[in-house]
């Protein structure tokens, strides 16, 4: 793979790189499966094609950073599952250029309309770094709190609230609670969790065991599968003193 260095929000996954028919790098030759790493300065045109398997409704977010000394001549395109030639834009409905791309050629955000392989084409002239993630809706579902508001004053009534959720795919789970100003007050890293129902009981105290002030708090659950897929869900709860 030429002119490419990948930085993902999680560990670099086993991405597959493909060179399709009429690709400028190696015509008609498919590259072997491997993690995409390293940097190569490439003085000529870049036409790099990366293959992502997306489920319907998942959103691919990608961003390019030009490395020092590179001319600003890059663009990104996303093609659908039936693509046979990324250079032929007449293959409707394979060409899925987004409205956001028209405003910023270094950013792409596109939601898959069908399940299957999708192809991200980086076209232009530069040495660059690519950051990407796949947002998967609905992996964390039915996020609720049992008591809202709750009154953690030690009287035995509504001293705690139970945060519950359903996890629909295995993955790493982190729970964060922030106050109205966005400050982190509680953090729980569950590590890798199986599918199923889970819960967390909050007593209205911060990470150091101190009572938090009364007010509105945001509970957010974040999931990732370790291969670039992410999902989040949130709920609010009120502490009364």
PDB file of C-alpha atoms in Angstrom, residues 91-184:
ATOM      1  CA  UNK A  91     -21.768   2.413 -12.214  1.00  0.00           C
ATOM      2  CA  UNK A  92     -24.890   3.646 -10.425  1.00  0.00           C
ATOM      3  CA  UNK A  93     -25.715   3.303  -7.599  1.00  0.00           C
ATOM      4  CA  UNK A  94     -22.163   2.393  -6.648  1.00  0.00           C
ATOM      5  CA  UNK A  95     -20.955   5.946  -6.328  1.00  0.00           C
ATOM      6  CA  UNK A  96     -21.919   7.227  -2.884  1.00  0.00           C
ATOM      7  CA  UNK A  97     -20.240  10.601  -2.516  1.00  0.00           C
ATOM      8  CA  UNK A  98     -21.681  12.426   0.493  1.00  0.00           C
ATOM      9  CA  UNK A  99     -22.809  16.013   0.882  1.00  0.00           C
ATOM     10  CA  UNK A 100     -20.245  16.497   3.666  1.00  0.00           C
ATOM     11  CA  UNK A 101     -17.464  15.404   1.319  1.00  0.00           C
ATOM     12  CA  UNK A 102     -18.288  18.211  -1.086  1.00  0.00           C
ATOM     13  CA  UNK A 103     -17.603  20.753   1.668  1.00  0.00           C
ATOM     14  CA  UNK A 104     -14.464  19.070   3.073  1.00  0.00           C
ATOM     15  CA  UNK A 105     -12.550  16.648   0.846  1.00  0.00           C
ATOM     16  CA  UNK A 106     -10.482  15.440   3.830  1.00  0.00           C
ATOM     17  CA  UNK A 107     -13.531  14.234   5.795  1.00  0.00           C
ATOM     18  CA  UNK A 108     -16.088  11.584   4.902  1.00  0.00           C
ATOM     19  CA  UNK A 109     -19.162  10.382   6.760  1.00  0.00           C
ATOM     20  CA  UNK A 110     -21.434   7.916   4.997  1.00  0.00           C
ATOM     21  CA  UNK A 111     -24.080   5.436   6.174  1.00  0.00           C
ATOM     22  CA  UNK A 112     -24.306   2.037   4.471  1.00  0.00           C
ATOM     23  CA  UNK A 113     -27.602   1.389   2.692  1.00  0.00           C
ATOM     24  CA  UNK A 114     -26.911  -2.341   2.422  1.00  0.00           C
ATOM     25  CA  UNK A 115     -24.814  -5.024   4.145  1.00  0.00           C
ATOM     26  CA  UNK A 116     -21.631  -6.070   2.400  1.00  0.00           C
ATOM     27  CA  UNK A 117     -18.154  -4.890   1.406  1.00  0.00           C
ATOM     28  CA  UNK A 118     -17.719  -1.169   0.774  1.00  0.00           C
ATOM     29  CA  UNK A 119     -14.699   0.444  -0.824  1.00  0.00           C
ATOM     30  CA  UNK A 120     -13.072   3.682   0.331  1.00  0.00           C
ATOM     31  CA  UNK A 121     -11.034   5.251  -2.460  1.00  0.00           C
ATOM     32  CA  UNK A 122      -8.418   7.883  -1.595  1.00  0.00           C
ATOM     33  CA  UNK A 123      -7.509   9.702  -4.786  1.00  0.00           C
ATOM     34  CA  UNK A 124      -4.978  12.454  -5.372  1.00  0.00           C
ATOM     35  CA  UNK A 125      -1.321  13.226  -4.736  1.00  0.00           C
ATOM     36  CA  UNK A 126       0.074  13.232  -1.173  1.00  0.00           C
ATOM     37  CA  UNK A 127       1.522  11.266   1.698  1.00  0.00           C
ATOM     38  CA  UNK A 128      -1.168  11.083   4.372  1.00  0.00           C
ATOM     39  CA  UNK A 129      -2.488   9.548   7.568  1.00  0.00           C
ATOM     40  CA  UNK A 130      -5.985   8.059   7.592  1.00  0.00           C
ATOM     41  CA  UNK A 131      -8.101   7.870  10.745  1.00  0.00           C
ATOM     42  CA  UNK A 132     -11.411   5.991  10.640  1.00  0.00           C
ATOM     43  CA  UNK A 133     -14.141   4.398  12.723  1.00  0.00           C
ATOM     44  CA  UNK A 134     -17.379   2.503  12.095  1.00  0.00           C
ATOM     45  CA  UNK A 135     -20.356   3.596  14.195  1.00  0.00           C
ATOM     46  CA  UNK A 136     -22.785   0.750  14.880  1.00  0.00           C
ATOM     47  CA  UNK A 137     -26.252   1.855  16.045  1.00  0.00           C
ATOM     48  CA  UNK A 138     -28.194  -0.178  18.582  1.00  0.00           C
ATOM     49  CA  UNK A 139     -25.342  -2.256  20.013  1.00  0.00           C
ATOM     50  CA  UNK A 140     -26.076  -0.707  23.426  1.00  0.00           C
ATOM     51  CA  UNK A 141     -29.849  -0.647  23.870  1.00  0.00           C
ATOM     52  CA  UNK A 142     -32.499  -0.107  26.535  1.00  0.00           C
ATOM     53  CA  UNK A 143     -30.236   2.062  28.721  1.00  0.00           C
ATOM     54  CA  UNK A 144     -32.348   3.061  31.744  1.00  0.00           C
ATOM     55  CA  UNK A 145     -32.093   4.259  35.354  1.00  0.00           C
ATOM     56  CA  UNK A 146     -34.299   2.812  38.110  1.00  0.00           C
ATOM     57  CA  UNK A 147     -34.747   5.979  40.206  1.00  0.00           C
ATOM     58  CA  UNK A 148     -34.870   9.431  38.666  1.00  0.00           C
ATOM     59  CA  UNK A 149     -34.488  11.505  40.694  1.00  0.00           C
ATOM     60  CA  UNK A 150     -32.767   9.668  43.545  1.00  0.00           C
ATOM     61  CA  UNK A 151     -31.858  10.987  47.018  1.00  0.00           C
ATOM     62  CA  UNK A 152     -28.583   9.506  48.350  1.00  0.00           C
ATOM     63  CA  UNK A 153     -28.971  10.843  51.913  1.00  0.00           C
ATOM     64  CA  UNK A 154     -28.801   7.572  53.836  1.00  0.00           C
ATOM     65  CA  UNK A 155     -32.458   7.329  54.834  1.00  0.00           C
ATOM     66  CA  UNK A 156     -32.869   4.009  53.062  1.00  0.00           C
ATOM     67  CA  UNK A 157     -35.266   5.341  50.437  1.00  0.00           C
ATOM     68  CA  UNK A 158     -34.018   5.925  46.877  1.00  0.00           C
ATOM     69  CA  UNK A 159     -30.409   6.128  48.107  1.00  0.00           C
ATOM     70  CA  UNK A 160     -29.175   4.572  44.860  1.00  0.00           C
ATOM     71  CA  UNK A 161     -30.122   4.388  41.225  1.00  0.00           C
ATOM     72  CA  UNK A 162     -29.490   1.342  39.077  1.00  0.00           C
ATOM     73  CA  UNK A 163     -28.234   1.920  35.537  1.00  0.00           C
ATOM     74  CA  UNK A 164     -29.191  -1.016  33.287  1.00  0.00           C
ATOM     75  CA  UNK A 165     -28.561  -1.830  29.630  1.00  0.00           C
ATOM     76  CA  UNK A 166     -28.625  -4.568  26.992  1.00  0.00           C
ATOM     77  CA  UNK A 167     -25.443  -5.386  25.092  1.00  0.00           C
ATOM     78  CA  UNK A 168     -26.182  -6.967  21.703  1.00  0.00           C
ATOM     79  CA  UNK A 169     -22.598  -7.770  20.702  1.00  0.00           C
ATOM     80  CA  UNK A 170     -19.522  -8.740  22.658  1.00  0.00           C
ATOM     81  CA  UNK A 171     -16.997  -5.974  23.170  1.00  0.00           C
ATOM     82  CA  UNK A 172     -15.230  -3.582  25.517  1.00  0.00           C
ATOM     83  CA  UNK A 173     -17.584  -1.501  27.675  1.00  0.00           C
ATOM     84  CA  UNK A 174     -16.887   1.716  29.586  1.00  0.00           C
ATOM     85  CA  UNK A 175     -19.406   3.611  31.725  1.00  0.00           C
ATOM     86  CA  UNK A 176     -18.883   7.315  32.449  1.00  0.00           C
ATOM     87  CA  UNK A 177     -20.951   9.718  34.573  1.00  0.00           C
ATOM     88  CA  UNK A 178     -20.496  13.467  34.073  1.00  0.00           C
ATOM     89  CA  UNK A 179     -21.982  16.467  35.825  1.00  0.00           C
ATOM     90  CA  UNK A 180     -23.812  19.356  34.173  1.00  0.00           C
ATOM     91  CA  UNK A 181     -20.497  21.060  33.317  1.00  0.00           C
ATOM     92  CA  UNK A 182     -19.144  17.962  31.620  1.00  0.00           C
ATOM     93  CA  UNK A 183     -16.724  17.016  34.407  1.00  0.00           C
ATOM     94  CA  UNK A 184     -16.155  13.286  34.845  1.00  0.00           C
TER      95      UNK A 184
END
